[in-house]
Amino acid sequence: MPRTALLVSGALLAALLPLSVAAHAADDPAPVPVDRFEGEVPFAAQPADGIFTWGSDADDPPTLHLTDRSDAPEGGKVLTGTYDISGYGGFTHDFAAAEPAHDWSAHQGIRFWWEGRDNGRKIAFEIKDGGANGEASELWTTSFTDDFTGWKQIQIPFTDFVYRTDYQPVGGIDHVLGLTGMWGYAVTLPAGTKGDFAMDDVELYGRADQSLRASVSTDAPVYPVKAGGTAEIKVTLATTGDRPVDDPVTVTYATEDGTATAGRDYTPTAGTLTFPAGTASGATRTIEVPTRKTRGAAPARTIPLKLTVTGAKAPAETPQVVVDAHGLPYLNSRLPVKKRVADLLSRMSLAEKAGQMTQAERGAVGTGGDISTYALGSLLSGGGSTPTPNTPEAWAKMIDGFQLRAQATRFQIPLIYGVDAVHGHNNLAGATIMPHNIGIGASRDPRLAEKTGAVTAAEVRATGIPWDFAPCLCVSRDERWGRSYESFGEDPALVQSMETIIQGLQGRADGRDLGRDDKVLATAKHFVGDGGTAYGSSTTGTYTTDQGVTTVTRQQLEDIHLAPYRTAVERGIGTVMPSYSSLDIVGDGQGAVKMHARGDMINGVLKDRMGFAGFVISDWNAIDQLPGDYATHVRTAVNAGVDMMMVPYSYKDFSGMLADEVKAGQISEKRIDDAVSRILTQKFRLGLFEHPYADTSGAAAIGSPAHRAVARQAAAESQVLLKNSGGLLPLKTSEKVYVAGSNADDLGNQTGGWTLTWQGASGTHTQGTTILQGMRAAGGNVTYSKDASAPTDGYDVGVVVVGETPYAEGVGDVGNGHSLQLSAADRAAVDKVCAAMKCAVLIVSGRPQLVGDRLDEVDALVASWLPGTEGEGVADVLYGKRPFTGQLPVTWPRSESQLPINVGDASYDPQFPYGWGLTTLTDVPRGGTATLKALGAAATAAERRGDDRAGRELVTKARLLVQQKIGDRMTQTVAKPFADADHLLLTGRYGKAVGKLIEAYGAA
């Protein structure tokens, strides 16, 4: 699911002034120029004083010019630009890092001239405060709307800027707009359509007042209290730089009627607090609001506390005291979940039900006021959408703050917060990052898959998050797909065998463990057929494969793509996410239909036939890809069986349209009640009504040695030894080893996409050990030269670690700026090292790379996949602490022209077949055909008596014997039966598996 950290605007524009209103008040200081655009500031980036552009990809940065204009509001030139932004883009003026930061504290705000296009688009404007320079500062944001024509002066008081919550370059500093250390400004231009702009004369204006450096805040926006209890509201005075206030600050307060009634539900309270002149920053006063006990049951009721502040900036919103709901059956934890759901559902309004079916992005709701306004049921963090600082404590505090907002709703239904923790808690800095699923599939170890799920669940739940958008149960059928590494493999039987990860995440299949502090609700995705999309079938942007069309017969659909979902339902999966892709079932007459619109598959197959009892969550903005207008999008997806809609930034539009469609009779109330019942059931099972806030008792284990030991084991077991001429591996610690290649010492490359950000990034951005560091920790005598430029004389062996840089989803599709070829630098490193000494080549990648043209010069070849943060696991097999045991989870092609190529294909001639994997430190059985026949007979007997363990061990012995004979002599007649044998093994047909291995042996 695509995840981008989009800029969310803060307070709206204070004033749009016509050209004639340019004069400043007589007692104001003269304006101070920031940018005149007459050429005094160059187009340059840090550390210089300069203006520069940026964007989400190569074509998103705008093009800027200093243009002569006779109508320039100031001087003779203005800044002009053109843009065509698909993700995000804009420009920045950073002040010189070699000079002191600027002091803007004497002024009221910042203003500039903008030439309006009257297009109704929002333009975000931010300023940079504190830190070491403009790229290491805090960002404060607001926005204005281009709903005018011609030049107007945009005037923004500093009080309108809010702290940017979706992205901070250094994770935040003090969260205070100090104004004494300013580093410039930035403009984010609107995305989605081509445009142009003109801007002139950025300057500081007006005179500062105390409210610019003094503010009053409350310790919370919501104060839940049991009926009869007293709410205590702490009011705090804060000043920039901790200076005492020069003038008195008064806070007049008074309770007002919200949904509570004065005299019945609470005792009215009013008064004035005074912070005298000279009061220090941090001073606190307390307001008490007593509530009253009432007879009988009642929903929650709110009591707004109006605050009027003089001499300082008032709180951004009115705090609310909430008298908790009480006495209602759904609150009784001793009742069965089904009865609790029925009781709560019977009390809810249509708007409240629509809110439960709505999921918003955390960055879209700011501090969370809309959670109660729209009765939202869920929030999520997209890839890279994290709190600042990105720590377990900050995650828990953020989510608790959002949960607190839900307590201000009538029935206090808790939020369910979700994240894409697809290989560990990958959004969290310092978390344990597992190998991606393709590596777990290579391990062929279901118990290990469950352990990785258990570690992930424990780390996710310890930060207050009860829901994980994982695992991906796609069956990857074409390695050109940008998210093929999210698949356990190309064989549905392999994917099914790895679904033990569901128990690692959720616990027992009946859901009884979901309330534990180390389990999360899991998500099977993407239903159905996302791994079968054809190359060239995508119509999403520049994608070639992702979100394209899967064309299959009904039997292929059942056998390949639906099979993992049958297993997931049997294992009690809590939620299912449909795919962006389209499904074209040959002969059904429908053609290619988007999965979010396929009621025959979601309602008919998943819910009715398979008996799925959880709820269906859409993918990110997926309904926007459906045909028709927005009402049709909503109607189609909901009627198809989607229960909750992930509408990150359009949650208001969705919840309102959903209610309208029900009122218009386009969606039945029965359908709404079914969806909400499914959602509420999971919330009750997770224990959120009793414990909505984070249980951080497990936080100390995040990134712990015990958790990293599991990731290290997974990294080791995921390594697939494809070639090992002369027994080069394992290495000896006494050998002098020359290490080279782009991925030997790059933690970001070995963790891949979906690591801290959606696309991931090269370099060190979290805690872990690179492969090079792991080799050194193993005691290896290692010399490192990334590009192999260091002399190569005098070494016993070379290890060249090459492969891909991070990507996710369609961004990583082959043909969309990516290929299956090694980079020129990697090829050069392999050539140089392998020409000079015996060499082992490790390929760190999300999919096979085409290396056939260099295979003869390579002594040992390892598919390392994306091993995660624990590079020591790779070193463990390189140096023989553990044996190589991994097997190919996908077919390794000879050329791109062979793709797609998969086990079971009629024509099958790969470089290495599915299931291939040499071993070390293991005795390979001796013998020939007679030995294999004996193993086959024993395997058949084991199959008959249901002894799966013995059956698997016997097939493994036969495979190792056959691999030894095959060696480097891989042919089509050998590869096909060899691959078929591994599929038969996974489906429990042990005797036939050995039979296929005998066939491969005879052809070798």
Tab-separated table of N, CA, C and O in Angstrom, residues 16 33 80 133 236 248 266 328 428-429 455 544 592 611 620 655 675 706 740 768 818 912 933 946:
chain	number	residue	atom	x	y	z
A	16	LEU	N	-5.491	38.289	3.003
A	16	LEU	CA	-5.081	38.445	1.611
A	16	LEU	C	-5.295	39.915	1.272
A	16	LEU	O	-6.422	40.375	1.151
A	33	PRO	N	13.402	43.135	4.676
A	33	PRO	CA	13.385	42.216	3.531
A	33	PRO	C	14.022	40.865	3.869
A	33	PRO	O	15.021	40.788	4.577
A	80	THR	N	9.645	33.279	-10.589
A	80	THR	CA	8.612	32.535	-11.303
A	80	THR	C	9.015	31.070	-11.374
A	80	THR	O	10.189	30.719	-11.221
A	133	ASN	N	21.150	24.430	11.271
A	133	ASN	CA	21.061	25.114	9.981
A	133	ASN	C	19.670	24.882	9.414
A	133	ASN	O	18.824	24.239	10.060
A	236	THR	N	-1.027	25.994	32.119
A	236	THR	CA	0.396	26.312	32.210
A	236	THR	C	0.740	27.507	31.340
A	236	THR	O	0.257	27.627	30.208
A	248	PRO	N	1.077	41.134	33.047
A	248	PRO	CA	0.226	40.068	33.611
A	248	PRO	C	-0.491	39.289	32.515
A	248	PRO	O	-0.809	39.820	31.457
A	266	TYR	N	-23.186	18.129	36.327
A	266	TYR	CA	-21.993	18.771	36.873
A	266	TYR	C	-22.383	20.071	37.570
A	266	TYR	O	-23.480	20.615	37.362
A	328	LEU	N	-24.093	0.846	30.771
A	328	LEU	CA	-24.621	0.305	29.525
A	328	LEU	C	-24.076	-1.112	29.301
A	328	LEU	O	-22.909	-1.383	29.586
A	428	LEU	N	9.600	2.179	13.198
A	428	LEU	CA	10.208	2.634	14.451
A	428	LEU	C	11.727	2.537	14.392
A	428	LEU	O	12.277	1.453	14.156
A	429	ALA	N	12.402	3.649	14.618
A	429	ALA	CA	13.863	3.645	14.686
A	429	ALA	C	14.310	2.787	15.864
A	429	ALA	O	13.811	2.935	16.981
A	455	VAL	N	7.865	-11.679	17.529
A	455	VAL	CA	8.727	-10.544	17.878
A	455	VAL	C	8.130	-9.253	17.333
A	455	VAL	O	8.078	-8.225	18.026
A	544	THR	N	4.739	-0.474	-14.066
A	544	THR	CA	4.592	-1.432	-15.164
A	544	THR	C	3.793	-2.667	-14.760
A	544	THR	O	3.109	-3.260	-15.587
A	592	ALA	N	-11.612	-7.144	-16.855
A	592	ALA	CA	-10.772	-6.764	-15.718
A	592	ALA	C	-11.548	-5.833	-14.794
A	592	ALA	O	-11.978	-4.748	-15.199
A	611	GLY	N	-16.062	-18.200	4.914
A	611	GLY	CA	-16.504	-17.969	6.286
A	611	GLY	C	-15.660	-16.964	7.055
A	611	GLY	O	-15.593	-17.024	8.287
A	620	TRP	N	-4.831	1.998	0.656
A	620	TRP	CA	-4.663	3.461	0.736
A	620	TRP	C	-5.339	4.151	-0.462
A	620	TRP	O	-4.896	4.034	-1.590
A	655	SER	N	-16.877	9.826	5.048
A	655	SER	CA	-17.905	9.558	6.060
A	655	SER	C	-19.200	10.276	5.724
A	655	SER	O	-20.297	9.730	5.912
A	675	ALA	N	-20.917	-4.312	8.580
A	675	ALA	CA	-19.545	-3.790	8.587
A	675	ALA	C	-19.146	-3.335	9.979
A	675	ALA	O	-18.060	-3.673	10.482
A	706	ALA	N	17.444	-10.505	22.710
A	706	ALA	CA	16.615	-11.692	22.461
A	706	ALA	C	15.849	-11.554	21.151
A	706	ALA	O	15.741	-12.515	20.378
A	740	ALA	N	34.312	-6.338	-0.968
A	740	ALA	CA	33.986	-5.203	-1.837
A	740	ALA	C	32.491	-5.237	-2.136
A	740	ALA	O	31.765	-6.148	-1.725
A	768	GLY	N	21.587	-1.459	13.735
A	768	GLY	CA	21.791	-2.801	13.224
A	768	GLY	C	23.242	-3.037	12.864
A	768	GLY	O	24.117	-2.203	13.139
A	818	HIS	N	14.054	0.610	-12.802
A	818	HIS	CA	14.740	-0.529	-12.181
A	818	HIS	C	14.904	-1.648	-13.207
A	818	HIS	O	14.137	-1.744	-14.162
A	912	PHE	N	18.710	-21.310	-11.984
A	912	PHE	CA	18.593	-22.182	-10.810
A	912	PHE	C	17.114	-22.418	-10.566
A	912	PHE	O	16.319	-21.482	-10.559
A	933	LYS	N	15.839	-44.657	-4.560
A	933	LYS	CA	14.627	-45.465	-4.545
A	933	LYS	C	14.276	-45.901	-3.127
A	933	LYS	O	13.095	-45.933	-2.745
A	946	GLY	N	1.259	-40.588	8.016
A	946	GLY	CA	1.073	-39.208	8.468
A	946	GLY	C	2.251	-38.638	9.222
A	946	GLY	O	2.103	-37.684	9.995
